[in-house]
Amino acid sequence: AQTVTQSQPEMSVQEAETVTLSCTYDTSESDYYLFWYKQPPSRQMILVIRQEAYKQQNATENRFSVNFQKAAKSFSLKISDSQLGDAAMYFCAYRSGPTGANSKLTFGKGITLSVRP
Amino acid sequence: DAGVIQSPRHEVTEMGQEVTLRCKPISGHNSLFWYRQTMMRGLELLIYFNNNVPIDDSGMPEDRFSAKMPNASFSTLKIQPSEPRDSAVYFCASSFGQRNQPQHFGDGTRLSIL
């Protein structure tokens, strides 16, 4: 079974600074997908960014980018120019990629990010 | 476009009562997922459907929990009888076809069993 580990329960960043959230995972599969979701106090689950394991290029979405290290099974999220609205809980998630029906997301425990004005 | 719609947004009931949570997936999506979020266990999958057929229900805690998807636009998660330890936020999510398509989440139902 796959596992996702987010070892840092909390992090804090100064507004306009850069912060990196860590995530590691364990799998024996070679084909899979990784996601970062954001959950603000409103409790919505909002997709931030996704990465296909077969792609070597790191995904980027505006101020959000990932550092995907497949051999190390590491998938960190970098937030540049942090804004107050980035304060939320962030979840790393894994999904199997082999052929077949859509499969479940396995989530890490999450990390609470606070942004200092 | 309307997102995933869940109802009710909040539910408070006494233990022993039947609870029904409802979900309308995004139109055109063919996979539907029910997740539960608690402080202790985080986010965990309860069950998911593909083309209205349950594919994996290994996360359903016990026989008190049941889920149905009678058609492509509606699903229910039922707890009978409810217990205080069922208190959690329950999310429904849907996605379409391809494996790299993300799951879109509803706003969740906060369930409190007294």
PDB file of C-alpha atoms in Angstrom:
ATOM      1  CA  ALA A   1       0.000   0.000   0.000  1.00  0.00           C
ATOM      2  CA  GLN A   2       1.119   3.493  -0.712  1.00  0.00           C
ATOM      3  CA  THR A   3       1.847   5.933   2.086  1.00  0.00           C
ATOM      4  CA  VAL A   4       2.305   9.690   2.077  1.00  0.00           C
ATOM      5  CA  THR A   5       4.267  11.436   4.798  1.00  0.00           C
ATOM      6  CA  GLN A   6       4.221  15.098   5.691  1.00  0.00           C
ATOM      7  CA  SER A   7       6.554  15.307   8.652  1.00  0.00           C
ATOM      8  CA  GLN A   8       6.175  19.002   9.407  1.00  0.00           C
ATOM      9  CA  PRO A   9       2.832  19.693  11.124  1.00  0.00           C
ATOM     10  CA  GLU A  10       3.209  23.465  10.999  1.00  0.00           C
ATOM     11  CA  MET A  11       5.197  26.103   9.170  1.00  0.00           C
ATOM     12  CA  SER A  12       5.256  29.863   9.144  1.00  0.00           C
ATOM     13  CA  VAL A  13       6.423  32.321   6.487  1.00  0.00           C
ATOM     14  CA  GLN A  14       6.737  36.073   6.233  1.00  0.00           C
ATOM     15  CA  GLU A  15       4.520  37.703   3.655  1.00  0.00           C
ATOM     16  CA  ALA A  16       6.335  38.049   0.287  1.00  0.00           C
ATOM     17  CA  GLU A  17       8.902  35.421   1.251  1.00  0.00           C
ATOM     18  CA  THR A  18       9.274  31.889  -0.137  1.00  0.00           C
ATOM     19  CA  VAL A  19       8.393  28.725   1.731  1.00  0.00           C
ATOM     20  CA  THR A  20       8.823  25.046   0.899  1.00  0.00           C
ATOM     21  CA  LEU A  21       6.501  22.339   2.191  1.00  0.00           C
ATOM     22  CA  SER A  22       7.888  18.816   2.272  1.00  0.00           C
ATOM     23  CA  CYS A  23       6.257  15.551   1.265  1.00  0.00           C
ATOM     24  CA  THR A  24       7.613  12.055   0.828  1.00  0.00           C
ATOM     25  CA  TYR A  25       5.807   8.966  -0.313  1.00  0.00           C
ATOM     26  CA  ASP A  26       6.361   5.265  -0.519  1.00  0.00           C
ATOM     27  CA  THR A  27       5.314   3.178  -3.502  1.00  0.00           C
ATOM     28  CA  SER A  28       6.472   0.290  -5.624  1.00  0.00           C
ATOM     29  CA  GLU A  29       4.687   1.642  -8.686  1.00  0.00           C
ATOM     30  CA  SER A  30       6.407   3.484 -11.489  1.00  0.00           C
ATOM     31  CA  ASP A  31       3.317   5.186 -12.900  1.00  0.00           C
ATOM     32  CA  TYR A  32       1.440   7.494 -10.573  1.00  0.00           C
ATOM     33  CA  TYR A  33       0.283  11.050  -9.978  1.00  0.00           C
ATOM     34  CA  LEU A  34       0.989  13.470  -7.173  1.00  0.00           C
ATOM     35  CA  PHE A  35      -1.099  16.411  -6.040  1.00  0.00           C
ATOM     36  CA  TRP A  36      -1.042  19.256  -3.575  1.00  0.00           C
ATOM     37  CA  TYR A  37      -4.376  20.407  -2.199  1.00  0.00           C
ATOM     38  CA  LYS A  38      -5.045  23.508  -0.118  1.00  0.00           C
ATOM     39  CA  GLN A  39      -7.686  23.605   2.598  1.00  0.00           C
ATOM     40  CA  PRO A  40      -8.388  27.107   3.951  1.00  0.00           C
ATOM     41  CA  PRO A  41     -10.509  27.661   7.078  1.00  0.00           C
ATOM     42  CA  SER A  42     -13.598  27.525   4.865  1.00  0.00           C
ATOM     43  CA  ARG A  43     -12.678  23.803   4.598  1.00  0.00           C
ATOM     44  CA  GLN A  44     -12.885  23.667   0.819  1.00  0.00           C
ATOM     45  CA  MET A  45     -10.344  21.320  -0.775  1.00  0.00           C
ATOM     46  CA  ILE A  46      -8.698  23.244  -3.580  1.00  0.00           C
ATOM     47  CA  LEU A  47      -6.286  21.702  -6.059  1.00  0.00           C
ATOM     48  CA  VAL A  48      -3.037  23.650  -6.113  1.00  0.00           C
ATOM     49  CA  ILE A  49      -0.822  21.675  -8.480  1.00  0.00           C
ATOM     50  CA  ARG A  50      -0.322  18.196  -9.917  1.00  0.00           C
ATOM     51  CA  GLN A  51       2.602  16.190 -11.247  1.00  0.00           C
ATOM     52  CA  GLU A  52       2.702  13.113 -13.441  1.00  0.00           C
ATOM     53  CA  ALA A  53       5.451  10.733 -12.389  1.00  0.00           C
ATOM     54  CA  TYR A  54       6.502  10.072 -15.970  1.00  0.00           C
ATOM     55  CA  LYS A  55       7.274  13.745 -16.527  1.00  0.00           C
ATOM     56  CA  GLN A  56      10.751  14.867 -15.574  1.00  0.00           C
ATOM     57  CA  GLN A  57       9.858  18.540 -15.717  1.00  0.00           C
ATOM     58  CA  ASN A  58       8.613  20.000 -12.456  1.00  0.00           C
ATOM     59  CA  ALA A  59       5.081  21.376 -12.560  1.00  0.00           C
ATOM     60  CA  THR A  60       4.532  25.109 -12.081  1.00  0.00           C
ATOM     61  CA  GLU A  61       1.340  27.111 -11.510  1.00  0.00           C
ATOM     62  CA  ASN A  62       2.016  30.815 -11.094  1.00  0.00           C
ATOM     63  CA  ARG A  63       3.592  31.260  -7.626  1.00  0.00           C
ATOM     64  CA  PHE A  64       3.427  27.536  -6.903  1.00  0.00           C
ATOM     65  CA  SER A  65       6.000  25.037  -8.088  1.00  0.00           C
ATOM     66  CA  VAL A  66       7.109  21.576  -7.112  1.00  0.00           C
ATOM     67  CA  ASN A  67      10.430  19.842  -6.717  1.00  0.00           C
ATOM     68  CA  PHE A  68       9.731  16.279  -7.794  1.00  0.00           C
ATOM     69  CA  GLN A  69      12.534  13.840  -7.041  1.00  0.00           C
ATOM     70  CA  LYS A  70      11.302  10.455  -8.237  1.00  0.00           C
ATOM     71  CA  ALA A  71      14.267   8.414  -7.066  1.00  0.00           C
ATOM     72  CA  ALA A  72      14.071   9.950  -3.615  1.00  0.00           C
ATOM     73  CA  LYS A  73      10.250   9.737  -3.627  1.00  0.00           C
ATOM     74  CA  SER A  74      10.038  13.349  -2.637  1.00  0.00           C
ATOM     75  CA  PHE A  75       7.476  15.917  -3.771  1.00  0.00           C
ATOM     76  CA  SER A  76       7.875  19.323  -2.161  1.00  0.00           C
ATOM     77  CA  LEU A  77       5.776  22.427  -2.811  1.00  0.00           C
ATOM     78  CA  LYS A  78       7.379  25.840  -3.103  1.00  0.00           C
ATOM     79  CA  ILE A  79       5.267  28.940  -2.636  1.00  0.00           C
ATOM     80  CA  SER A  80       6.928  32.118  -3.848  1.00  0.00           C
ATOM     81  CA  ASP A  81       5.940  35.644  -2.856  1.00  0.00           C
ATOM     82  CA  SER A  82       3.713  34.315  -0.077  1.00  0.00           C
ATOM     83  CA  GLN A  83       0.407  36.099   0.417  1.00  0.00           C
ATOM     84  CA  LEU A  84      -1.921  36.256   3.393  1.00  0.00           C
ATOM     85  CA  GLY A  85      -4.441  34.230   1.410  1.00  0.00           C
ATOM     86  CA  ASP A  86      -1.982  31.338   1.232  1.00  0.00           C
ATOM     87  CA  ALA A  87      -2.557  30.608   4.912  1.00  0.00           C
ATOM     88  CA  ALA A  88      -4.220  27.202   4.996  1.00  0.00           C
ATOM     89  CA  MET A  89      -3.660  23.534   5.535  1.00  0.00           C
ATOM     90  CA  TYR A  90      -1.825  21.868   2.653  1.00  0.00           C
ATOM     91  CA  PHE A  91      -2.181  18.207   1.799  1.00  0.00           C
ATOM     92  CA  CYS A  92       0.064  16.128  -0.376  1.00  0.00           C
ATOM     93  CA  ALA A  93      -1.731  13.289  -2.161  1.00  0.00           C
ATOM     94  CA  TYR A  94      -0.834  10.243  -4.249  1.00  0.00           C
ATOM     95  CA  ARG A  95      -2.857   8.427  -6.859  1.00  0.00           C
ATOM     96  CA  SER A  96      -1.967   5.223  -8.659  1.00  0.00           C
ATOM     97  CA  GLY A  97      -1.565   5.474 -12.385  1.00  0.00           C
ATOM     98  CA  PRO A  98      -1.869   1.954 -13.786  1.00  0.00           C
ATOM     99  CA  THR A  99      -4.631   1.231 -16.233  1.00  0.00           C
ATOM    100  CA  GLY A 100      -8.101   0.800 -14.902  1.00  0.00           C
ATOM    101  CA  ALA A 101     -10.718   2.868 -13.205  1.00  0.00           C
ATOM    102  CA  ASN A 102      -9.869   6.087 -11.438  1.00  0.00           C
ATOM    103  CA  SER A 103      -8.348   5.199  -8.124  1.00  0.00           C
ATOM    104  CA  LYS A 104      -8.370   6.785  -4.734  1.00  0.00           C
ATOM    105  CA  LEU A 105      -6.216   9.571  -3.394  1.00  0.00           C
ATOM    106  CA  THR A 106      -3.975   8.731  -0.463  1.00  0.00           C
ATOM    107  CA  PHE A 107      -3.381  11.846   1.600  1.00  0.00           C
ATOM    108  CA  GLY A 108      -0.670  12.922   3.960  1.00  0.00           C
ATOM    109  CA  LYS A 109      -1.626  14.281   7.376  1.00  0.00           C
ATOM    110  CA  GLY A 110      -1.310  17.845   6.159  1.00  0.00           C
ATOM    111  CA  ILE A 111       0.720  20.861   7.177  1.00  0.00           C
ATOM    112  CA  THR A 112      -0.672  24.080   8.550  1.00  0.00           C
ATOM    113  CA  LEU A 113       0.904  27.127   6.928  1.00  0.00           C
ATOM    114  CA  SER A 114       0.609  30.513   8.561  1.00  0.00           C
ATOM    115  CA  VAL A 115       1.629  33.737   6.826  1.00  0.00           C
ATOM    116  CA  ARG A 116       2.927  36.622   8.943  1.00  0.00           C
ATOM    117  CA  PRO A 117       2.078  40.124   7.713  1.00  0.00           C
TER     118      PRO A 117
ATOM    119  CA  ASP B   1     -19.985  25.452 -14.043  1.00  0.00           C
ATOM    120  CA  ALA B   2     -21.442  24.096 -10.823  1.00  0.00           C
ATOM    121  CA  GLY B   3     -18.993  22.222  -8.689  1.00  0.00           C
ATOM    122  CA  VAL B   4     -19.640  19.174  -6.551  1.00  0.00           C
ATOM    123  CA  ILE B   5     -22.664  19.899  -4.410  1.00  0.00           C
ATOM    124  CA  GLN B   6     -23.061  18.365  -0.982  1.00  0.00           C
ATOM    125  CA  SER B   7     -25.926  18.617   1.445  1.00  0.00           C
ATOM    126  CA  PRO B   8     -26.437  19.340   4.208  1.00  0.00           C
ATOM    127  CA  ARG B   9     -23.490  21.572   5.025  1.00  0.00           C
ATOM    128  CA  HIS B  10     -23.915  20.907   8.725  1.00  0.00           C
ATOM    129  CA  GLU B  11     -25.751  18.131  10.525  1.00  0.00           C
ATOM    130  CA  VAL B  12     -26.213  17.752  14.251  1.00  0.00           C
ATOM    131  CA  THR B  13     -28.115  14.766  15.518  1.00  0.00           C
ATOM    132  CA  GLU B  14     -28.336  12.443  18.477  1.00  0.00           C
ATOM    133  CA  MET B  15     -26.649   9.100  18.556  1.00  0.00           C
ATOM    134  CA  GLY B  16     -28.746   6.264  17.269  1.00  0.00           C
ATOM    135  CA  GLN B  17     -30.370   8.371  14.596  1.00  0.00           C
ATOM    136  CA  GLU B  18     -30.037   7.687  10.896  1.00  0.00           C
ATOM    137  CA  VAL B  19     -27.948  10.199   8.966  1.00  0.00           C
ATOM    138  CA  THR B  20     -28.010  10.641   5.195  1.00  0.00           C
ATOM    139  CA  LEU B  21     -25.427  12.725   3.386  1.00  0.00           C
ATOM    140  CA  ARG B  22     -26.000  13.674  -0.222  1.00  0.00           C
ATOM    141  CA  CYS B  23     -23.754  14.462  -3.144  1.00  0.00           C
ATOM    142  CA  LYS B  24     -24.255  15.678  -6.682  1.00  0.00           C
ATOM    143  CA  PRO B  25     -21.078  15.260  -8.744  1.00  0.00           C
ATOM    144  CA  ILE B  26     -19.990  17.536 -11.535  1.00  0.00           C
ATOM    145  CA  SER B  27     -21.938  16.791 -14.682  1.00  0.00           C
ATOM    146  CA  GLY B  28     -20.007  14.459 -16.958  1.00  0.00           C
ATOM    147  CA  HIS B  29     -17.753  13.101 -14.256  1.00  0.00           C
ATOM    148  CA  ASN B  30     -17.874   9.327 -14.042  1.00  0.00           C
ATOM    149  CA  SER B  31     -16.055   8.698 -10.765  1.00  0.00           C
ATOM    150  CA  LEU B  32     -17.288   9.640  -7.319  1.00  0.00           C
ATOM    151  CA  PHE B  33     -15.466   9.406  -4.019  1.00  0.00           C
ATOM    152  CA  TRP B  34     -16.522   9.712  -0.384  1.00  0.00           C
ATOM    153  CA  TYR B  35     -13.838  10.808   2.096  1.00  0.00           C
ATOM    154  CA  ARG B  36     -13.925  11.390   5.838  1.00  0.00           C
ATOM    155  CA  GLN B  37     -11.727  13.921   7.630  1.00  0.00           C
ATOM    156  CA  THR B  38     -10.958  13.773  11.339  1.00  0.00           C
ATOM    157  CA  MET B  39      -8.208  15.255  13.458  1.00  0.00           C
ATOM    158  CA  MET B  40      -6.947  11.850  14.455  1.00  0.00           C
ATOM    159  CA  ARG B  41      -6.986  10.065  11.112  1.00  0.00           C
ATOM    160  CA  GLY B  42      -6.795  12.884   8.611  1.00  0.00           C
ATOM    161  CA  LEU B  43      -8.441  12.389   5.226  1.00  0.00           C
ATOM    162  CA  GLU B  44      -9.360   8.831   4.399  1.00  0.00           C
ATOM    163  CA  LEU B  45     -11.294   7.288   1.554  1.00  0.00           C
ATOM    164  CA  LEU B  46     -14.481   5.512   2.493  1.00  0.00           C
ATOM    165  CA  ILE B  47     -15.704   4.318  -0.882  1.00  0.00           C
ATOM    166  CA  TYR B  48     -15.540   5.186  -4.536  1.00  0.00           C
ATOM    167  CA  PHE B  49     -17.712   4.524  -7.559  1.00  0.00           C
ATOM    168  CA  ASN B  50     -16.887   4.351 -11.223  1.00  0.00           C
ATOM    169  CA  ASN B  51     -19.774   4.622 -13.667  1.00  0.00           C
ATOM    170  CA  ASN B  52     -22.149   4.251 -10.693  1.00  0.00           C
ATOM    171  CA  VAL B  53     -20.576   0.935  -9.639  1.00  0.00           C
ATOM    172  CA  PRO B  54     -18.781   0.655  -6.274  1.00  0.00           C
ATOM    173  CA  ILE B  55     -15.143  -0.160  -6.958  1.00  0.00           C
ATOM    174  CA  ASP B  56     -13.490  -0.014  -3.548  1.00  0.00           C
ATOM    175  CA  ASP B  57     -15.393   0.088  -0.276  1.00  0.00           C
ATOM    176  CA  SER B  58     -12.555  -1.144   1.903  1.00  0.00           C
ATOM    177  CA  GLY B  59     -12.533   2.130   3.791  1.00  0.00           C
ATOM    178  CA  MET B  60     -16.104   1.866   4.981  1.00  0.00           C
ATOM    179  CA  PRO B  61     -15.742   1.552   8.765  1.00  0.00           C
ATOM    180  CA  GLU B  62     -18.431  -0.996   9.465  1.00  0.00           C
ATOM    181  CA  ASP B  63     -21.858  -2.194   8.501  1.00  0.00           C
ATOM    182  CA  ARG B  64     -23.444   0.917   9.907  1.00  0.00           C
ATOM    183  CA  PHE B  65     -22.146   2.769   6.868  1.00  0.00           C
ATOM    184  CA  SER B  66     -23.630   2.313   3.416  1.00  0.00           C
ATOM    185  CA  ALA B  67     -23.329   4.232   0.154  1.00  0.00           C
ATOM    186  CA  LYS B  68     -25.336   4.211  -3.020  1.00  0.00           C
ATOM    187  CA  MET B  69     -25.120   5.788  -6.417  1.00  0.00           C
ATOM    188  CA  PRO B  70     -28.437   5.168  -8.167  1.00  0.00           C
ATOM    189  CA  ASN B  71     -27.496   7.325 -11.156  1.00  0.00           C
ATOM    190  CA  ALA B  72     -24.677   9.418 -12.529  1.00  0.00           C
ATOM    191  CA  SER B  73     -25.839  12.588 -10.828  1.00  0.00           C
ATOM    192  CA  PHE B  74     -26.519  11.525  -7.263  1.00  0.00           C
ATOM    193  CA  SER B  75     -24.976   9.606  -4.406  1.00  0.00           C
ATOM    194  CA  THR B  76     -25.796   9.098  -0.752  1.00  0.00           C
ATOM    195  CA  LEU B  77     -23.790   8.054   2.273  1.00  0.00           C
ATOM    196  CA  LYS B  78     -25.903   6.703   5.090  1.00  0.00           C
ATOM    197  CA  ILE B  79     -25.007   5.981   8.693  1.00  0.00           C
ATOM    198  CA  GLN B  80     -27.458   3.920  10.706  1.00  0.00           C
ATOM    199  CA  PRO B  81     -27.319   3.959  13.664  1.00  0.00           C
ATOM    200  CA  SER B  82     -25.006   6.897  14.154  1.00  0.00           C
ATOM    201  CA  GLU B  83     -22.457   7.078  16.997  1.00  0.00           C
ATOM    202  CA  PRO B  84     -20.465   9.994  18.459  1.00  0.00           C
ATOM    203  CA  ARG B  85     -17.244   8.628  16.913  1.00  0.00           C
ATOM    204  CA  ASP B  86     -18.780   9.194  13.478  1.00  0.00           C
ATOM    205  CA  SER B  87     -18.460  12.941  14.031  1.00  0.00           C
ATOM    206  CA  ALA B  88     -16.268  14.278  11.227  1.00  0.00           C
ATOM    207  CA  VAL B  89     -16.301  16.246   8.013  1.00  0.00           C
ATOM    208  CA  TYR B  90     -17.432  14.111   5.095  1.00  0.00           C
ATOM    209  CA  PHE B  91     -16.314  15.100   1.625  1.00  0.00           C
ATOM    210  CA  CYS B  92     -17.593  14.009  -1.726  1.00  0.00           C
ATOM    211  CA  ALA B  93     -15.346  14.359  -4.767  1.00  0.00           C
ATOM    212  CA  SER B  94     -15.740  13.580  -8.449  1.00  0.00           C
ATOM    213  CA  SER B  95     -13.456  13.253 -11.434  1.00  0.00           C
ATOM    214  CA  PHE B  96     -13.582  12.375 -15.095  1.00  0.00           C
ATOM    215  CA  GLY B  97     -12.137   9.472 -16.956  1.00  0.00           C
ATOM    216  CA  GLN B  98      -8.472  10.023 -17.433  1.00  0.00           C
ATOM    217  CA  ARG B  99      -6.107   9.070 -14.660  1.00  0.00           C
ATOM    218  CA  ASN B 100      -4.381  12.405 -14.539  1.00  0.00           C
ATOM    219  CA  GLN B 101      -7.608  14.323 -14.056  1.00  0.00           C
ATOM    220  CA  PRO B 102      -7.859  15.739 -10.557  1.00  0.00           C
ATOM    221  CA  GLN B 103     -10.636  15.069  -8.130  1.00  0.00           C
ATOM    222  CA  HIS B 104     -12.890  18.048  -7.464  1.00  0.00           C
ATOM    223  CA  PHE B 105     -14.201  18.267  -3.934  1.00  0.00           C
ATOM    224  CA  GLY B 106     -17.464  19.509  -2.535  1.00  0.00           C
ATOM    225  CA  ASP B 107     -17.561  21.819   0.469  1.00  0.00           C
ATOM    226  CA  GLY B 108     -18.080  18.902   2.835  1.00  0.00           C
ATOM    227  CA  THR B 109     -20.693  18.080   5.450  1.00  0.00           C
ATOM    228  CA  ARG B 110     -19.729  18.689   9.058  1.00  0.00           C
ATOM    229  CA  LEU B 111     -21.448  15.948  11.040  1.00  0.00           C
ATOM    230  CA  SER B 112     -21.799  16.092  14.807  1.00  0.00           C
ATOM    231  CA  ILE B 113     -23.303  13.166  16.664  1.00  0.00           C
ATOM    232  CA  LEU B 114     -24.254  14.020  20.236  1.00  0.00           C
TER     233      LEU B 114
END
